[in-house]
XYZ file of C-alpha atoms in Angstrom:
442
model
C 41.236 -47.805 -52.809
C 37.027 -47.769 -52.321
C 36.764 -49.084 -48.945
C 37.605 -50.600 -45.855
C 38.214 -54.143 -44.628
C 35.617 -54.805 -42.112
C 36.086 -55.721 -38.785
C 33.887 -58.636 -38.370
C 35.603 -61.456 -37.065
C 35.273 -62.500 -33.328
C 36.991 -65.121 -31.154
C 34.475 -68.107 -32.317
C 35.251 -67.401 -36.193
C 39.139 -66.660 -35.125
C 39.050 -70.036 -33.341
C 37.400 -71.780 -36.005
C 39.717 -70.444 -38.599
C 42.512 -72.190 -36.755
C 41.493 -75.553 -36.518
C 39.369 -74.917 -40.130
C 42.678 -74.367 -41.648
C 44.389 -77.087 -39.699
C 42.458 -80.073 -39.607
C 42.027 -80.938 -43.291
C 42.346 -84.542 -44.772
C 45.708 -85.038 -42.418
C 43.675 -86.511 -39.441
C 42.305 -89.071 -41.179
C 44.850 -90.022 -43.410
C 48.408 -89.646 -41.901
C 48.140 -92.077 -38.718
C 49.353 -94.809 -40.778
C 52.470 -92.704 -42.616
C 53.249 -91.816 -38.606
C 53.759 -95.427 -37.525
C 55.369 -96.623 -40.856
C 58.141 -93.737 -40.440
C 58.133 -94.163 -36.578
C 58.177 -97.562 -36.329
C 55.800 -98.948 -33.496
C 52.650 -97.143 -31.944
C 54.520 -95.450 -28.553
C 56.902 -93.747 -30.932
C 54.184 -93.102 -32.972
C 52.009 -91.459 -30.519
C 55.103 -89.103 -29.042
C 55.622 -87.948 -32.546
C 52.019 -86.978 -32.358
C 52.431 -84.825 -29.141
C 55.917 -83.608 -29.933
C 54.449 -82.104 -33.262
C 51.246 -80.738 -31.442
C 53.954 -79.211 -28.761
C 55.936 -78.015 -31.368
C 52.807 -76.008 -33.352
C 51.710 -74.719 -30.152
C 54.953 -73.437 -29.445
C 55.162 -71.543 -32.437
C 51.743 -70.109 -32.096
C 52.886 -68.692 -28.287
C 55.594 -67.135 -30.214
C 54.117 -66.010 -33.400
C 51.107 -64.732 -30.877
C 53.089 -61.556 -29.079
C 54.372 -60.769 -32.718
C 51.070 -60.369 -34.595
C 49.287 -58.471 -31.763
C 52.079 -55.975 -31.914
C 51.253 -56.223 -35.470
C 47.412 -56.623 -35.768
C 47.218 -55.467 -39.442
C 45.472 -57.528 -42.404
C 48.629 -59.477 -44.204
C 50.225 -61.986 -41.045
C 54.219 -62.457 -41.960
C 54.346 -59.928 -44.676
C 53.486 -57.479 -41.908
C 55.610 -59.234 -39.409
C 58.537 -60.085 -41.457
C 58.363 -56.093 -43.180
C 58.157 -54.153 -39.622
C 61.301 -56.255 -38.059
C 63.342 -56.879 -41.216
C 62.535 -54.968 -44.143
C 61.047 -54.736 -47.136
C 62.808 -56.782 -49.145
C 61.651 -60.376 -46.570
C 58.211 -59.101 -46.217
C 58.010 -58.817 -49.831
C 59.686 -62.464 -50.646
C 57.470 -64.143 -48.132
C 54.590 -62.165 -49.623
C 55.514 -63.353 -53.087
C 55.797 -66.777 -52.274
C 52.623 -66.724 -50.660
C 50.349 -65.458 -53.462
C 51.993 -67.537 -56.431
C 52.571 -70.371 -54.866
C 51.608 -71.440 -51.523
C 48.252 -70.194 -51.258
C 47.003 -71.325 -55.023
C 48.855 -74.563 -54.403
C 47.342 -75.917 -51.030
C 44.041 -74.006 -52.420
C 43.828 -76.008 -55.840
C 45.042 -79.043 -53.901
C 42.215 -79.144 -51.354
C 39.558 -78.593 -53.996
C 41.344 -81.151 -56.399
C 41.072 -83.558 -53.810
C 37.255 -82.672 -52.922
C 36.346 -83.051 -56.467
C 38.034 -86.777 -56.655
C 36.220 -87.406 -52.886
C 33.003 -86.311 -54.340
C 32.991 -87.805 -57.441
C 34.094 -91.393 -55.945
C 31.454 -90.866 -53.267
C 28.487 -90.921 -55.751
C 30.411 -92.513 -58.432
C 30.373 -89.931 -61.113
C 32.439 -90.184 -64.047
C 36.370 -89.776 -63.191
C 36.435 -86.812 -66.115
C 34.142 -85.064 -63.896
C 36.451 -84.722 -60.904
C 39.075 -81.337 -61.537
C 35.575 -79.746 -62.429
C 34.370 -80.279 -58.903
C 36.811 -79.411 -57.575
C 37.147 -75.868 -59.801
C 33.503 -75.477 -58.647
C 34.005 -75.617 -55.016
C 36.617 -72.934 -55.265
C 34.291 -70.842 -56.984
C 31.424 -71.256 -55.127
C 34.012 -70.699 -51.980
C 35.179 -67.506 -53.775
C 31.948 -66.185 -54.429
C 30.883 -66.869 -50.642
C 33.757 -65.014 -49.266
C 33.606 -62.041 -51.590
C 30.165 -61.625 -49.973
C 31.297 -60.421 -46.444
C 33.632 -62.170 -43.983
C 30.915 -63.122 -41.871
C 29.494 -65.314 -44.878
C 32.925 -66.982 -45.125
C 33.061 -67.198 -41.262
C 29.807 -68.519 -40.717
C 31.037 -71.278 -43.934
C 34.190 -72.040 -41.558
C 32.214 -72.081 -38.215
C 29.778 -74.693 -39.548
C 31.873 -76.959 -41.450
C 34.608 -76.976 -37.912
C 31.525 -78.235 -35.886
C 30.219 -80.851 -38.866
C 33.426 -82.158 -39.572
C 34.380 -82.735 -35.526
C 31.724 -85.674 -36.105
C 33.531 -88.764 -37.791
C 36.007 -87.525 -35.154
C 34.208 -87.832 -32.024
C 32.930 -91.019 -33.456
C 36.200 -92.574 -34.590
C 37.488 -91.537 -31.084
C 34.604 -92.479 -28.633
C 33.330 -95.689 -30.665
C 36.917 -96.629 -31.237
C 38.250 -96.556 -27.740
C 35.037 -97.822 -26.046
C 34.668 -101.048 -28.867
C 38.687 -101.574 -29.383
C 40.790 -104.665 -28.095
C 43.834 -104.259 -29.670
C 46.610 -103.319 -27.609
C 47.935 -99.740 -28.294
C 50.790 -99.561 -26.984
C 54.027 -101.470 -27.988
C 52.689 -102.593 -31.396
C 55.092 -102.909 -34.399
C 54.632 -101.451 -37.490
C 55.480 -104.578 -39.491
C 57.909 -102.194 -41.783
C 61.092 -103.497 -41.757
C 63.101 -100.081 -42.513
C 61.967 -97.475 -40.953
C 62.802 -93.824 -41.594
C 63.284 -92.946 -37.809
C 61.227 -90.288 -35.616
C 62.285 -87.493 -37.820
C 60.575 -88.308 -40.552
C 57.419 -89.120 -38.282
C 57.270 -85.647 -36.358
C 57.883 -84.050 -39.590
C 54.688 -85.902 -40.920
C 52.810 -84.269 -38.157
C 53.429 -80.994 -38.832
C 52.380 -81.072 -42.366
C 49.191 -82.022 -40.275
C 49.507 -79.007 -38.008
C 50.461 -76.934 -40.672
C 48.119 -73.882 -41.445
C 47.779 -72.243 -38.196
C 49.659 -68.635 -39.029
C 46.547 -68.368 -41.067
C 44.348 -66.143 -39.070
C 47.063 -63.840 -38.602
C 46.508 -62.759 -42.650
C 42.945 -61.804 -41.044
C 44.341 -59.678 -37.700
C 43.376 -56.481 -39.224
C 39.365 -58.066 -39.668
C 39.101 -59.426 -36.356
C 37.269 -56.689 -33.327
C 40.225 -57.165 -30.326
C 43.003 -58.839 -31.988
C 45.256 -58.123 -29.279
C 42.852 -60.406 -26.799
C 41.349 -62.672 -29.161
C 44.211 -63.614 -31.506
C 46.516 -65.594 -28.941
C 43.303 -66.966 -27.544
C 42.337 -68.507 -31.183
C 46.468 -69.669 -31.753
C 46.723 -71.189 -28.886
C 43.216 -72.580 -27.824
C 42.688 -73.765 -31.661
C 46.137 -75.421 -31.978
C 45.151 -77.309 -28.376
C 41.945 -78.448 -29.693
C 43.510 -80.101 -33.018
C 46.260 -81.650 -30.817
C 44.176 -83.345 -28.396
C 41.868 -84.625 -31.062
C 44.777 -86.011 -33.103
C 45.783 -88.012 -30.373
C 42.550 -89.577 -29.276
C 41.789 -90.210 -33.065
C 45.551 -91.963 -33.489
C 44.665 -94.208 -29.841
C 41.361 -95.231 -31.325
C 42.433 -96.733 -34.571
C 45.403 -98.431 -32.409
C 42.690 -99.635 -30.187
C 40.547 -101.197 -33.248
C 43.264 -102.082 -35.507
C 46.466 -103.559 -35.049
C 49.510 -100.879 -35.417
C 50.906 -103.487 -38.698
C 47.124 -103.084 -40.123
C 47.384 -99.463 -39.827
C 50.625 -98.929 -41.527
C 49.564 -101.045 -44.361
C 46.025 -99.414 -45.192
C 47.462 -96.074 -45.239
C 45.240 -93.686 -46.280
C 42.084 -95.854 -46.433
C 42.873 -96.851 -42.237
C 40.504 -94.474 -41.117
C 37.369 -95.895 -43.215
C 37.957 -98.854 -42.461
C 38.077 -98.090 -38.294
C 34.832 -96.449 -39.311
C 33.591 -99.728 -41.010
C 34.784 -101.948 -37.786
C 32.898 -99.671 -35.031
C 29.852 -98.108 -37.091
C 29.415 -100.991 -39.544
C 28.357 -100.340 -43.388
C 27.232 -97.071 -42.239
C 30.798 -95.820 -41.281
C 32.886 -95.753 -44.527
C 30.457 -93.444 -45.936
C 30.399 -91.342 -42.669
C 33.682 -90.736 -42.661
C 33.542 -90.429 -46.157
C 30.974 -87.313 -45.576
C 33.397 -85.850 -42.779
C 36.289 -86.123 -45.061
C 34.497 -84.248 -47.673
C 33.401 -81.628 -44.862
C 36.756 -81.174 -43.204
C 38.326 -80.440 -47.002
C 36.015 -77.935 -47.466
C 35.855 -76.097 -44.419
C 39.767 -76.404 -44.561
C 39.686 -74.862 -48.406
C 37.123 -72.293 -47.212
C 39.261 -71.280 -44.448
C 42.627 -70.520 -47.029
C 40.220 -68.580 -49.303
C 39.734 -66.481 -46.664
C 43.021 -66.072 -45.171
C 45.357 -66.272 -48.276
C 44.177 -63.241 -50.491
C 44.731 -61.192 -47.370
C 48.624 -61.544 -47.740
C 48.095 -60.695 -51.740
C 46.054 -57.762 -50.092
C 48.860 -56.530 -47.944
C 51.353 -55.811 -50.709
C 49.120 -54.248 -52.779
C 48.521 -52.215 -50.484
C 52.653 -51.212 -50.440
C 52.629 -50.991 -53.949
C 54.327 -54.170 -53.936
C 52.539 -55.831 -56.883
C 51.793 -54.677 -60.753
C 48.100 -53.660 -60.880
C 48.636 -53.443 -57.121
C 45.740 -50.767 -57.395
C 43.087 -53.442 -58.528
C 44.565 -56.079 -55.889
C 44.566 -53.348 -53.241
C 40.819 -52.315 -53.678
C 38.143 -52.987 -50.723
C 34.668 -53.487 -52.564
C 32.545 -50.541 -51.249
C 29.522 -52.433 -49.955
C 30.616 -55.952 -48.975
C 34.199 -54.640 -47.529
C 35.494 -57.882 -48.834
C 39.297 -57.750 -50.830
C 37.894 -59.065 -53.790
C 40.274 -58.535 -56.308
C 43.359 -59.856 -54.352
C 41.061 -63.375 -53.602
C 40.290 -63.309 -57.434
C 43.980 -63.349 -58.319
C 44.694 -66.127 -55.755
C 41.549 -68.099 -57.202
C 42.561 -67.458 -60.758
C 46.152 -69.208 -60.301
C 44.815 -71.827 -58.032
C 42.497 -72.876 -61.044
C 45.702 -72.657 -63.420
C 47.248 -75.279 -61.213
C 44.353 -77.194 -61.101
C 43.940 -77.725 -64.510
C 47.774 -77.423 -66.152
C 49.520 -78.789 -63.440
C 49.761 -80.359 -60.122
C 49.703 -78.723 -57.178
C 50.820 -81.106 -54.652
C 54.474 -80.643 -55.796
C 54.234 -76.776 -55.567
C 52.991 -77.206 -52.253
C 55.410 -79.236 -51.127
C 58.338 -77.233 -52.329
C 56.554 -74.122 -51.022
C 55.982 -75.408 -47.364
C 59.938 -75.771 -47.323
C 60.454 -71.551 -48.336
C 57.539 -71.150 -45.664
C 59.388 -72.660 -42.415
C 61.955 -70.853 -43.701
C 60.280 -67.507 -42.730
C 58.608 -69.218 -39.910
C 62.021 -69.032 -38.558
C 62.779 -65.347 -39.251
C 59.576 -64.592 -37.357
C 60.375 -66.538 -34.208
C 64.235 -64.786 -34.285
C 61.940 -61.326 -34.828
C 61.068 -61.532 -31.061
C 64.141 -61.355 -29.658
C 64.779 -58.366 -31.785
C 61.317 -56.755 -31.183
C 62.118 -56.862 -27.287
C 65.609 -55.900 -27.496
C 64.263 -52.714 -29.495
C 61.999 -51.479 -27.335
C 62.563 -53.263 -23.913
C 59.917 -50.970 -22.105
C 57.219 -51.836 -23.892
C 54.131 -52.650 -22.338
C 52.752 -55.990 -24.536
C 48.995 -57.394 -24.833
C 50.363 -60.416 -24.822
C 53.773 -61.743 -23.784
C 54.761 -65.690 -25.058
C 54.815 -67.328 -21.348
C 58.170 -69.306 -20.526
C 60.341 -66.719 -22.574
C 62.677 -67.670 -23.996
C 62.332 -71.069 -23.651
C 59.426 -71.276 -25.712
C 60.512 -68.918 -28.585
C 63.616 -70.990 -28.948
C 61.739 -74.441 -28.958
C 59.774 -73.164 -31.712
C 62.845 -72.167 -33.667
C 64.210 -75.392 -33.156
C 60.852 -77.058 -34.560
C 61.313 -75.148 -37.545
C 65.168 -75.601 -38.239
C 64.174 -79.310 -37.655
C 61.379 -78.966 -40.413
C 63.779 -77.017 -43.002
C 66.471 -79.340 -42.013
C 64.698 -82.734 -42.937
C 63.257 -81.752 -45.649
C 66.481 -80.525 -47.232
C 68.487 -83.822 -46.403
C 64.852 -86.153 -48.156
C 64.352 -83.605 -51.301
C 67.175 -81.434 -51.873
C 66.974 -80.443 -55.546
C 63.226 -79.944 -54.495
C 64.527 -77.546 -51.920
C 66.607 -75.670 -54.189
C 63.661 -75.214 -56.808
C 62.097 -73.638 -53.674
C 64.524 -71.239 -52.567
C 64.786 -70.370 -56.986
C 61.141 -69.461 -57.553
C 61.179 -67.580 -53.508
C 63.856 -65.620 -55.357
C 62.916 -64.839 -58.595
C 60.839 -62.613 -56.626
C 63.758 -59.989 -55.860
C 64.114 -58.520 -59.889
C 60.230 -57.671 -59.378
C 60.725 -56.229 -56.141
C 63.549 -54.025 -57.726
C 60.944 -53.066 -60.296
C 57.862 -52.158 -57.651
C 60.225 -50.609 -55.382
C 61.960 -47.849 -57.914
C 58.208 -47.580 -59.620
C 57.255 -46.556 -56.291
C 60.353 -43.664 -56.125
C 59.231 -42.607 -58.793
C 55.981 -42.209 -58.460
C 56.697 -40.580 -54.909
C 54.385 -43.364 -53.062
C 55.087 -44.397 -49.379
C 57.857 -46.938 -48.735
C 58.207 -48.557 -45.792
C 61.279 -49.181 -44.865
């Protein structure tokens, strides 16, 4: 290996990277899927909070684990040092086939289709777009971390305006009433389904962990960037959701869907808002895609590094000058544009988010076992509240896992298939590895 990752990132990046990888398209386009599934505005607005509580809860937990931890890689690492090999490696493998190409050549599928329909290009034109911006996204982040972070720093500011706007302009011009409004939906599919919405919103948080071993004082910064980041994205999901119930009525809402937000825009900022929030859309997307480029290889990273993966030698390598893991982002690139042009992603996502709470649990257990193992310990940072918090967090999660496998099963069970398909190659690396006489962690 030619190299060393640099340590570059600091607590603005870190905090950016959070709420980068976070606040994505969901803010703008999953209010009215909330109060459809909820089924008036005040349940609406508690499944809101309960999800926010519910991320933040996690990230208190998942916090004292990765800065005993603060390695390049986030739950391989974690899920390796308290379990074994064998879960780091299935969580590492689901990660770089599926996840992280997936959401990856989702989010630039879905820029391309934004940007074309923004300056009304030809519809042919839009997978190409969207290949582009993960190119151009590649290219920036195998030029140094700080390039990448200073791409995810920017585009977290930028894309904070259509929501200041929506949330200021909305709550100051409003006159609908926001609390107690029906969602005009006659069946509704009850809170679950609501909060569950929600956390696909949260969802991407655990991200800067891949990046732990980058970043100059993980053990001070990283539970300051969980945390603080996750707070941030909460409160500004809930003023965004009370200004559209303040403009629009909660029925409206439900029934626009997706386009709800543009149209608020439209209402408080006039002609000049639909393509505002069209802009901050497009911004938020790509910050968000910028910020998985630069988090997801890391994971690909960490098992080459453990010999994990075939050619784990290429993925493994640090470029000499830039510091930057450029094969392991290439591989992660390469299969994200395979999805994007053979298949689509959103269904591999989907299925993969399911395996992923599923680890997201085995973490949370981990620190029960981590402080059982070595009860004198003295910790960076300890989760406050323990173990109340730890085991609201697990509950979250076995919520998550559990919904999802009573709405999709047989898309849950494709899930937990591919997650295992991963164990004959881990057989493979692992007696390679004997034989070769190469470290094995145990």
């Amino acid at each position: 290996m030619s190299g060393q990752l640099q340590k570059q990132i600091g607590i603005s990046v870190a905090i950016s990277l959070v709420m980068g990888t976070v606040i994505g398209s969901g803010i703008f386009m999953k209010p009215g899927r909330v109060i459809e599934y909820a089924g008036d505005s005040n349940l609406a607005m508690l499944a809101w909070i309960l999800g926010g509580l519910l991320s933040i809860a996690g990230g208190l937990t998942m916090a004292e684990i990765s800065v005993q931890f603060p390695r390049t890689g986030g739950l391989v690492v974690y899920l390796e040092e308290v379990y074994g090999k064998v879960w780091g490696f299935l969580s590492g493998w689901m990660q770089t086939i599926i996840y992280g190409p997936a959401i990856m050549g989702a989010l630039g599928l879905y820029f391309g289709s934004l940007l074309a329909n923004f300056f009304h290009w030809d519809a042919s034109l839009k997978p190409w777009l969207g290949v582009a911006a993960v190119l151009f996204l590649f290219t920036v982040n195998s030029l140094g971390t700080r390039y990448g972070g200073f791409v995810q720093t920017a585009s977290t500011v930028a894309k904070f305006v259509p929501i200041v706007l929506i949330a200021v302009l909305g709550l100051i011009k409003g006159d609908a009433a926001i609390w107690g409004a029906e969602s005009g939906i006659a069946e509704q599919m009850g809170m679950g389904a609501a909060i569950l919405a929600t956390l696909w919103a949260y969802d991407g948080w655990m991200l800067v962990g891949n990046v732990a071993g980058e970043m100059k004082n993980p053990g001070k910064h990283l539970p300051i960037a969980i945390v603080g980041g996750l707070t941030i994205v909460m409160v500004a999901y809930v003023l965004v959701n009370l200004a559209m119930l303040h403009v629009l009525p909660a029925s409206q809402i439900a029934l626009l869907g997706e386009n709800a937000a543009s149209t608020v825009a439209q209402q408080v900022m006039g002609g000049l808002g639909s393509k505002v929030i069209s802009i901050g859309i497009l911004i938020s997307i790509f910050g968000c895609l910028n910020g998985k480029i630069l988090a997801f290889p890391r994971v690909t990273f960490a098992m080459a590094e453990r010999g994990q993966l075939p050619f784990s030698r290429v993925f493994a390598k640090v470029h000499p000058k830039l510091g930057t893991p450029v094969g392991a982002t290439l591989l992660q690139v390469v299969i994200a544009i395979v999805m994007m042009t053979l298949t689509n992603p959103d269904y591999l996502s989907e299925m993969a988010i399911f395996a992923i709470y599923i680890f997201y649990i085995l973490a949370f257990i981990a620190i029960f076992i981590l402080r059982r193992r070595h009860p004198g310990m003295k910790r960076v940072y300890s989760v406050p509240l323990y173990p109340v918090i730890p085991l609201v967090a697990i509950g979250g999660s076995l919520f998550v896992v559990g919904s999802t496998l009573f709405n999709q099963f047989y898309d849950c069970l494709w899930a937990i298939l591919i997650t295992l398909l991963g164990l004959p190659l881990y057989v493979v690396m692992n007696r390679r590895n004997k034989e070769n006489k190469l470290p094995v962690s145990s």
